[in-house]
């Protein structure tokens, strides 16, 4: 798992870290049962405060994306696959809305968008 912190970003550091870990989980890069670095190790690796990484893990635990096991560490949650699927669907819908907005700017009809999407879908499924 690679996390990049941007000083140019308007987002606070903990949000940047949290979003990147969340994305790794939702994309399937991190799967149920995968262990995360300890709070202290992540803070050291990213050169941030332990308080920052503790807050990240607490927020991800509230979202039920990770589980904290006393004495063992933090792990990607396997108990809530429906929630993860729902979050991924939500992100997909946001991307689809972006496509709809952009297609309107290009004066494309709904059918043109569907036809174009169908073509791309078929190309993606061709070996």
PDB file of C-alpha atoms in Angstrom:
ATOM      1  CA  UNK A   1       0.000   0.000   0.000  1.00  0.00           C
ATOM      2  CA  UNK A   2       1.492   3.282  -1.098  1.00  0.00           C
ATOM      3  CA  UNK A   3       0.274   6.552   0.410  1.00  0.00           C
ATOM      4  CA  UNK A   4       1.258   9.930  -0.969  1.00  0.00           C
ATOM      5  CA  UNK A   5       0.737  13.123   0.988  1.00  0.00           C
ATOM      6  CA  UNK A   6       0.475  16.366  -0.931  1.00  0.00           C
ATOM      7  CA  UNK A   7       1.313  19.629   0.790  1.00  0.00           C
ATOM      8  CA  UNK A   8      -0.452  21.399  -2.074  1.00  0.00           C
ATOM      9  CA  UNK A   9      -3.763  19.675  -1.308  1.00  0.00           C
ATOM     10  CA  UNK A  10      -6.498  21.611   0.457  1.00  0.00           C
ATOM     11  CA  UNK A  11      -7.445  18.416   2.326  1.00  0.00           C
ATOM     12  CA  UNK A  12      -5.974  17.872   5.780  1.00  0.00           C
ATOM     13  CA  UNK A  13      -3.301  15.170   5.979  1.00  0.00           C
ATOM     14  CA  UNK A  14      -5.532  12.711   7.844  1.00  0.00           C
ATOM     15  CA  UNK A  15      -8.197  13.014   5.119  1.00  0.00           C
ATOM     16  CA  UNK A  16      -5.612  12.360   2.400  1.00  0.00           C
ATOM     17  CA  UNK A  17      -4.382   9.249   4.208  1.00  0.00           C
ATOM     18  CA  UNK A  18      -7.891   8.039   5.001  1.00  0.00           C
ATOM     19  CA  UNK A  19      -9.091   8.515   1.414  1.00  0.00           C
ATOM     20  CA  UNK A  20      -6.155   6.560   0.020  1.00  0.00           C
ATOM     21  CA  UNK A  21      -6.588   3.645   2.428  1.00  0.00           C
ATOM     22  CA  UNK A  22     -10.356   3.668   1.806  1.00  0.00           C
ATOM     23  CA  UNK A  23      -9.759   3.614  -1.956  1.00  0.00           C
ATOM     24  CA  UNK A  24      -7.323   0.699  -1.596  1.00  0.00           C
ATOM     25  CA  UNK A  25      -9.990  -1.256   0.278  1.00  0.00           C
ATOM     26  CA  UNK A  26     -12.877  -0.358  -2.027  1.00  0.00           C
ATOM     27  CA  UNK A  27     -10.846  -1.094  -5.153  1.00  0.00           C
ATOM     28  CA  UNK A  28      -9.905  -4.525  -3.845  1.00  0.00           C
ATOM     29  CA  UNK A  29      -6.180  -3.741  -3.613  1.00  0.00           C
ATOM     30  CA  UNK A  30      -6.536  -4.513   0.092  1.00  0.00           C
ATOM     31  CA  UNK A  31      -8.808  -7.450   0.864  1.00  0.00           C
ATOM     32  CA  UNK A  32     -10.513  -8.817   3.955  1.00  0.00           C
ATOM     33  CA  UNK A  33      -7.990  -9.981   6.497  1.00  0.00           C
ATOM     34  CA  UNK A  34      -5.068  -7.936   5.173  1.00  0.00           C
ATOM     35  CA  UNK A  35      -3.164  -6.316   7.992  1.00  0.00           C
ATOM     36  CA  UNK A  36      -2.443  -2.615   8.048  1.00  0.00           C
ATOM     37  CA  UNK A  37       0.721  -1.071   9.431  1.00  0.00           C
ATOM     38  CA  UNK A  38       0.545  -0.260  13.123  1.00  0.00           C
ATOM     39  CA  UNK A  39      -0.479   3.275  14.014  1.00  0.00           C
ATOM     40  CA  UNK A  40       3.085   4.044  15.056  1.00  0.00           C
ATOM     41  CA  UNK A  41       4.651   2.430  11.981  1.00  0.00           C
ATOM     42  CA  UNK A  42       2.333   4.288   9.595  1.00  0.00           C
ATOM     43  CA  UNK A  43       3.100   7.560  11.369  1.00  0.00           C
ATOM     44  CA  UNK A  44       6.824   6.867  11.090  1.00  0.00           C
ATOM     45  CA  UNK A  45       6.598   5.819   7.413  1.00  0.00           C
ATOM     46  CA  UNK A  46       4.599   8.923   6.462  1.00  0.00           C
ATOM     47  CA  UNK A  47       6.478  11.221   8.847  1.00  0.00           C
ATOM     48  CA  UNK A  48       3.269  12.411  10.481  1.00  0.00           C
ATOM     49  CA  UNK A  49       1.977  12.493  14.039  1.00  0.00           C
ATOM     50  CA  UNK A  50       0.767   9.300  15.712  1.00  0.00           C
ATOM     51  CA  UNK A  51      -2.381  11.287  16.557  1.00  0.00           C
ATOM     52  CA  UNK A  52      -3.005  11.729  12.815  1.00  0.00           C
ATOM     53  CA  UNK A  53      -2.756   8.024  12.015  1.00  0.00           C
ATOM     54  CA  UNK A  54      -4.803   7.106  15.095  1.00  0.00           C
ATOM     55  CA  UNK A  55      -7.578   9.377  13.847  1.00  0.00           C
ATOM     56  CA  UNK A  56      -7.405   7.784  10.368  1.00  0.00           C
ATOM     57  CA  UNK A  57      -7.792   4.288  11.786  1.00  0.00           C
ATOM     58  CA  UNK A  58     -10.604   5.374  14.127  1.00  0.00           C
ATOM     59  CA  UNK A  59     -12.540   6.894  11.211  1.00  0.00           C
ATOM     60  CA  UNK A  60     -12.032   3.819   9.018  1.00  0.00           C
ATOM     61  CA  UNK A  61     -13.183   1.628  11.893  1.00  0.00           C
ATOM     62  CA  UNK A  62     -16.336   3.765  12.287  1.00  0.00           C
ATOM     63  CA  UNK A  63     -16.993   3.185   8.576  1.00  0.00           C
ATOM     64  CA  UNK A  64     -16.577  -0.555   9.254  1.00  0.00           C
ATOM     65  CA  UNK A  65     -13.813  -0.801   6.679  1.00  0.00           C
ATOM     66  CA  UNK A  66     -11.223  -1.987   9.195  1.00  0.00           C
ATOM     67  CA  UNK A  67     -11.245  -3.889  12.464  1.00  0.00           C
ATOM     68  CA  UNK A  68      -8.959  -3.184  15.402  1.00  0.00           C
ATOM     69  CA  UNK A  69      -7.811  -6.186  17.421  1.00  0.00           C
ATOM     70  CA  UNK A  70      -6.189  -5.307  20.746  1.00  0.00           C
ATOM     71  CA  UNK A  71      -2.611  -6.517  20.813  1.00  0.00           C
ATOM     72  CA  UNK A  72      -2.683  -7.665  17.180  1.00  0.00           C
ATOM     73  CA  UNK A  73      -3.290  -4.541  15.103  1.00  0.00           C
ATOM     74  CA  UNK A  74      -5.700  -3.362  12.450  1.00  0.00           C
ATOM     75  CA  UNK A  75      -7.071  -5.473   9.619  1.00  0.00           C
ATOM     76  CA  UNK A  76      -9.287  -4.926   6.605  1.00  0.00           C
ATOM     77  CA  UNK A  77     -12.776  -5.921   7.671  1.00  0.00           C
ATOM     78  CA  UNK A  78     -14.291  -8.999   6.096  1.00  0.00           C
ATOM     79  CA  UNK A  79     -17.593  -8.759   7.867  1.00  0.00           C
ATOM     80  CA  UNK A  80     -19.179  -6.106   5.734  1.00  0.00           C
ATOM     81  CA  UNK A  81     -18.893  -7.040   2.052  1.00  0.00           C
ATOM     82  CA  UNK A  82     -22.355  -5.576   1.352  1.00  0.00           C
ATOM     83  CA  UNK A  83     -21.221  -2.218   2.715  1.00  0.00           C
ATOM     84  CA  UNK A  84     -18.052  -2.278   0.618  1.00  0.00           C
ATOM     85  CA  UNK A  85     -20.075  -3.167  -2.476  1.00  0.00           C
ATOM     86  CA  UNK A  86     -22.495  -0.334  -1.720  1.00  0.00           C
ATOM     87  CA  UNK A  87     -19.625   2.141  -1.361  1.00  0.00           C
ATOM     88  CA  UNK A  88     -18.112   0.974  -4.651  1.00  0.00           C
ATOM     89  CA  UNK A  89     -21.521   1.343  -6.346  1.00  0.00           C
ATOM     90  CA  UNK A  90     -21.801   4.867  -4.965  1.00  0.00           C
ATOM     91  CA  UNK A  91     -18.403   5.777  -6.437  1.00  0.00           C
ATOM     92  CA  UNK A  92     -19.398   4.225  -9.764  1.00  0.00           C
ATOM     93  CA  UNK A  93     -22.600   6.265  -9.808  1.00  0.00           C
ATOM     94  CA  UNK A  94     -20.602   9.447  -9.187  1.00  0.00           C
ATOM     95  CA  UNK A  95     -18.396   8.627 -12.174  1.00  0.00           C
ATOM     96  CA  UNK A  96     -21.462   7.901 -14.298  1.00  0.00           C
ATOM     97  CA  UNK A  97     -22.957  11.262 -13.348  1.00  0.00           C
ATOM     98  CA  UNK A  98     -19.715  12.914 -14.457  1.00  0.00           C
ATOM     99  CA  UNK A  99     -20.048  11.121 -17.796  1.00  0.00           C
ATOM    100  CA  UNK A 100     -23.646  12.295 -18.158  1.00  0.00           C
ATOM    101  CA  UNK A 101     -22.695  15.905 -17.417  1.00  0.00           C
ATOM    102  CA  UNK A 102     -19.801  15.817 -19.865  1.00  0.00           C
ATOM    103  CA  UNK A 103     -21.923  14.209 -22.585  1.00  0.00           C
ATOM    104  CA  UNK A 104     -24.489  16.987 -22.175  1.00  0.00           C
ATOM    105  CA  UNK A 105     -21.723  19.532 -22.656  1.00  0.00           C
ATOM    106  CA  UNK A 106     -20.920  17.719 -25.906  1.00  0.00           C
ATOM    107  CA  UNK A 107     -24.623  17.824 -26.874  1.00  0.00           C
ATOM    108  CA  UNK A 108     -24.806  14.037 -27.026  1.00  0.00           C
ATOM    109  CA  UNK A 109     -28.172  12.357 -26.826  1.00  0.00           C
ATOM    110  CA  UNK A 110     -28.898   9.658 -24.280  1.00  0.00           C
ATOM    111  CA  UNK A 111     -28.872   7.059 -27.042  1.00  0.00           C
ATOM    112  CA  UNK A 112     -25.492   8.251 -28.332  1.00  0.00           C
ATOM    113  CA  UNK A 113     -24.050   7.894 -24.847  1.00  0.00           C
ATOM    114  CA  UNK A 114     -25.555   4.418 -24.469  1.00  0.00           C
ATOM    115  CA  UNK A 115     -24.257   3.367 -27.911  1.00  0.00           C
ATOM    116  CA  UNK A 116     -20.786   4.670 -27.139  1.00  0.00           C
ATOM    117  CA  UNK A 117     -20.764   2.999 -23.753  1.00  0.00           C
ATOM    118  CA  UNK A 118     -21.959  -0.291 -25.279  1.00  0.00           C
ATOM    119  CA  UNK A 119     -19.180  -0.160 -27.855  1.00  0.00           C
ATOM    120  CA  UNK A 120     -16.556   0.449 -25.184  1.00  0.00           C
ATOM    121  CA  UNK A 121     -18.010  -2.305 -23.019  1.00  0.00           C
ATOM    122  CA  UNK A 122     -17.826  -4.775 -25.918  1.00  0.00           C
ATOM    123  CA  UNK A 123     -14.246  -3.736 -26.742  1.00  0.00           C
ATOM    124  CA  UNK A 124     -13.239  -4.249 -23.119  1.00  0.00           C
ATOM    125  CA  UNK A 125     -14.700  -7.766 -23.140  1.00  0.00           C
ATOM    126  CA  UNK A 126     -13.001  -8.797 -26.395  1.00  0.00           C
ATOM    127  CA  UNK A 127      -9.954 -11.016 -25.799  1.00  0.00           C
TER     128      UNK A 127
END
